[in-house]
mmCIF file of C-alpha atoms in Angstrom:
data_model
loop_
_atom_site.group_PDB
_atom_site.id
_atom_site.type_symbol
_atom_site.label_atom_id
_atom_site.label_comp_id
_atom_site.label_asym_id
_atom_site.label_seq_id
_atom_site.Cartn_x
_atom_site.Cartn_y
_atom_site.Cartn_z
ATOM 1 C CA UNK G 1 0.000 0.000 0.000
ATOM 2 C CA UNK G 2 2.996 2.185 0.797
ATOM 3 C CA UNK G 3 6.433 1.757 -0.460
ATOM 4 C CA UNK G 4 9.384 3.568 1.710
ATOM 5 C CA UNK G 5 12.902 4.446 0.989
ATOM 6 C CA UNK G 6 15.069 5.093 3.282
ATOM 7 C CA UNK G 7 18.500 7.510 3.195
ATOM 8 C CA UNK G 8 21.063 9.529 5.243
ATOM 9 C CA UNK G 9 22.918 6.275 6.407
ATOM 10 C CA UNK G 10 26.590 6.065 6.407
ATOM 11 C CA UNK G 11 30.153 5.771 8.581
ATOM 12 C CA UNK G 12 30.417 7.794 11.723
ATOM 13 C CA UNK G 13 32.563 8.402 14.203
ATOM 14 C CA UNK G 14 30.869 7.854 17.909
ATOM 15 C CA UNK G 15 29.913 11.441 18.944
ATOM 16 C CA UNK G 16 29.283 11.998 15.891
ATOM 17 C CA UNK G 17 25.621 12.924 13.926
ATOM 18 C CA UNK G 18 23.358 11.417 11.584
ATOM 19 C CA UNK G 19 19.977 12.285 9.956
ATOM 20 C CA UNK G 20 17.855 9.310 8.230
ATOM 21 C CA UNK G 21 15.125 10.115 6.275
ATOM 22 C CA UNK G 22 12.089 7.879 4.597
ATOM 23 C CA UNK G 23 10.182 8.673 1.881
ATOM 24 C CA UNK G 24 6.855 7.397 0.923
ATOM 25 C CA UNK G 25 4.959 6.885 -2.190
ATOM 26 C CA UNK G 26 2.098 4.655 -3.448
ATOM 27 C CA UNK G 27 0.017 6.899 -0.832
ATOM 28 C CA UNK G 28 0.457 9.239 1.966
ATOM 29 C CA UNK G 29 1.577 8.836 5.271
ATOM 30 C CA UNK G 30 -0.252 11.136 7.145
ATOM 31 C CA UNK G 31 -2.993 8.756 8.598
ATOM 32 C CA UNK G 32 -0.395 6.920 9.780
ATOM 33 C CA UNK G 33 1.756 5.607 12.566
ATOM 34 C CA UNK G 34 5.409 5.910 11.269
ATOM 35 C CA UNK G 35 8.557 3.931 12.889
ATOM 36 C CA UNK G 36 12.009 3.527 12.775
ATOM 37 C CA UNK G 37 13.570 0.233 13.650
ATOM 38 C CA UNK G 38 16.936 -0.929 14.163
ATOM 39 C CA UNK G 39 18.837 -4.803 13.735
ATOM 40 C CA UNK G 40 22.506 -5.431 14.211
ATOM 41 C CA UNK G 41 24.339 -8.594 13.160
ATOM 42 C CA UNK G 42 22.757 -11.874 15.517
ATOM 43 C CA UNK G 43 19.623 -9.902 16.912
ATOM 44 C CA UNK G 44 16.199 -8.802 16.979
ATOM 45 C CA UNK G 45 14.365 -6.321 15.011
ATOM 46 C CA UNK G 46 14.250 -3.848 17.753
ATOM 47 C CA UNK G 47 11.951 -0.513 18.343
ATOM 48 C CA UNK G 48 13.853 2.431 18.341
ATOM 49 C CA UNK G 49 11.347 5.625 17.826
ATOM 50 C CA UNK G 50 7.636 6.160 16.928
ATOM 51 C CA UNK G 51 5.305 9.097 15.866
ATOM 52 C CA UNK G 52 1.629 9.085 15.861
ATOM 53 C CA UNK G 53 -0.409 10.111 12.660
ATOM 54 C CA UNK G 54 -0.520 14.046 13.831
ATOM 55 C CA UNK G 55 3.005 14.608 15.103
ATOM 56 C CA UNK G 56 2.168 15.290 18.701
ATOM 57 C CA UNK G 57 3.046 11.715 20.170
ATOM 58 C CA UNK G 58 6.200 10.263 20.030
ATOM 59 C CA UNK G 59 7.847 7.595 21.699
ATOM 60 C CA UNK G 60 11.373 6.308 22.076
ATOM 61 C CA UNK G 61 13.315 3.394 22.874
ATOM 62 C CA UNK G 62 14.953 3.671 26.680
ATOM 63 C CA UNK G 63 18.402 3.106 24.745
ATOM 64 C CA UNK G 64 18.132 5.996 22.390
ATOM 65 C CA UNK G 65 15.868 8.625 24.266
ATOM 66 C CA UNK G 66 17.640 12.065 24.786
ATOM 67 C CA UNK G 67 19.502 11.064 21.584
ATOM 68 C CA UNK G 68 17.580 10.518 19.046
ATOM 69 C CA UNK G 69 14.617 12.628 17.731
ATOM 70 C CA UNK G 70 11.577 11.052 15.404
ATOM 71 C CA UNK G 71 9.415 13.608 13.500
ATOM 72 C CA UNK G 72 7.746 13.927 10.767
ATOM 73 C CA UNK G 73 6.422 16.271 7.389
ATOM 74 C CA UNK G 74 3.026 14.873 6.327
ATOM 75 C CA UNK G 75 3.487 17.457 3.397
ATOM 76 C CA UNK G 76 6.321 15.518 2.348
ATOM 77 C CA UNK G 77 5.294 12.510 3.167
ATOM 78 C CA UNK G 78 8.490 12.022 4.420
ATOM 79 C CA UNK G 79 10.018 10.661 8.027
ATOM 80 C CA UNK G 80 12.897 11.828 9.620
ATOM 81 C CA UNK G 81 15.531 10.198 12.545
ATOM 82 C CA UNK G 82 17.719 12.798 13.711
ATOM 83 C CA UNK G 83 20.823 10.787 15.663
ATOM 84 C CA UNK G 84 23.189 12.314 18.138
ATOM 85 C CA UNK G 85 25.875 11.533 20.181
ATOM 86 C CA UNK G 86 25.870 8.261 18.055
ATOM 87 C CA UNK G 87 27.594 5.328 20.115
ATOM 88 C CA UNK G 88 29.056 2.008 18.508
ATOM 89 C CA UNK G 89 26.387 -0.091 20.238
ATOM 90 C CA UNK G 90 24.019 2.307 17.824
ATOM 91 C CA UNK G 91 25.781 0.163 14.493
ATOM 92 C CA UNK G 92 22.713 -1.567 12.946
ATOM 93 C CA UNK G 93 20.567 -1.620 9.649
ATOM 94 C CA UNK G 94 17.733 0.720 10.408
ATOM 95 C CA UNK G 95 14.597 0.315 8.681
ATOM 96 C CA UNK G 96 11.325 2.746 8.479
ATOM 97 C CA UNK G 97 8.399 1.413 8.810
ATOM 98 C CA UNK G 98 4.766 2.537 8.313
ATOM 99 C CA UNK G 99 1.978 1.168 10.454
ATOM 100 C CA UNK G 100 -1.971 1.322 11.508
ATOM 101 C CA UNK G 101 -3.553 4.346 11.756
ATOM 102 C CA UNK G 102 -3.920 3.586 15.459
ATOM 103 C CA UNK G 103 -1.164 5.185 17.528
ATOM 104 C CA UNK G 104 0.081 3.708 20.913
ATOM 105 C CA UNK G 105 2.239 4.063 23.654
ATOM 106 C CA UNK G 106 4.914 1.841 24.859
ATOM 107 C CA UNK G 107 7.464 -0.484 22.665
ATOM 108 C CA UNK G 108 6.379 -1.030 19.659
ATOM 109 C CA UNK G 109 6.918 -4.365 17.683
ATOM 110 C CA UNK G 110 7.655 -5.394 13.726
ATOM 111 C CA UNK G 111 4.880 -7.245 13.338
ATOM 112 C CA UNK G 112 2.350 -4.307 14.133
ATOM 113 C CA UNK G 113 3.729 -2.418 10.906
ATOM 114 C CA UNK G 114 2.960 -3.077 7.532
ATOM 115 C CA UNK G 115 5.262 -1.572 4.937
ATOM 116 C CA UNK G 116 8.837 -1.598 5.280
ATOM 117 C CA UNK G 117 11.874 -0.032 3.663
ATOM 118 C CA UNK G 118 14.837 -1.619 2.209
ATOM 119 C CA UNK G 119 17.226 -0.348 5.334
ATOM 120 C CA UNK G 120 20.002 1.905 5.516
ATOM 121 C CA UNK G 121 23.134 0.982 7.473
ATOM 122 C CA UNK G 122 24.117 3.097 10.268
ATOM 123 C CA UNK G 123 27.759 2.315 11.765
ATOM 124 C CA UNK G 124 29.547 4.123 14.441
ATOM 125 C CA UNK G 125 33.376 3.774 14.668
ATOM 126 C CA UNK G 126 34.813 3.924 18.251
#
């Protein structure tokens, strides 16, 4: 129903700043919950940020919060995931992710999102 792409990835040094973005097509995005998820080599798809369909909830993983900021530009239809202070143990593929159109607090899982992009890799020299 959606299809995402997702940019900004790249080499960075820890400290250092990166800003992914995801943009849709096929439909907007604006009814709907938008993610941004995060798996390095041997583990789980894990949550890492959410926004609700308006903007005005977000929601962060206890790893990344203070760090990392999730909005969004439903004129765009486009995501963003603005990364600071980047650590190695932040080294993954991330992937957007594009949900319900029912927003909710708490971790979020893979499963409750439908569309997916193709990842960008995010890695964080020490």
């Amino acid at each position: 129903q959606v299809q995402l792409v997702e940019s900004g990835g790249g080499l960075v040094q820890a400290g250092g700043s990166l800003r992914l973005s995801c943009a849709a097509s096929g439909r907007t995005v604006s009814s709907y919950t938008m993610g941004w998820f995060r798996q390095a080599p041997g583990k789980e798809r894990d949550f890492v940020a959410a926004i609700s369909w308006s903007g005005r909830s977000t929601n962060y993983a206890d790893s990344v919060k203070g760090r990392f900021t999730i909005s969004r530009d439903n004129a765009k239809n486009t995501v963003y995931l603005q990364m600071d202070s980047l650590k190695p143990e932040d080294t993954a593929v991330y992937y957007c992710a594009a949900g319900g159109t029912t927003y909710y607090s708490g971790r979020h899982y893979p499963t409750d999102y439908g569309s997916w992009g193709q990842g960008t890799q995010v890695t964080v020299s020490s």
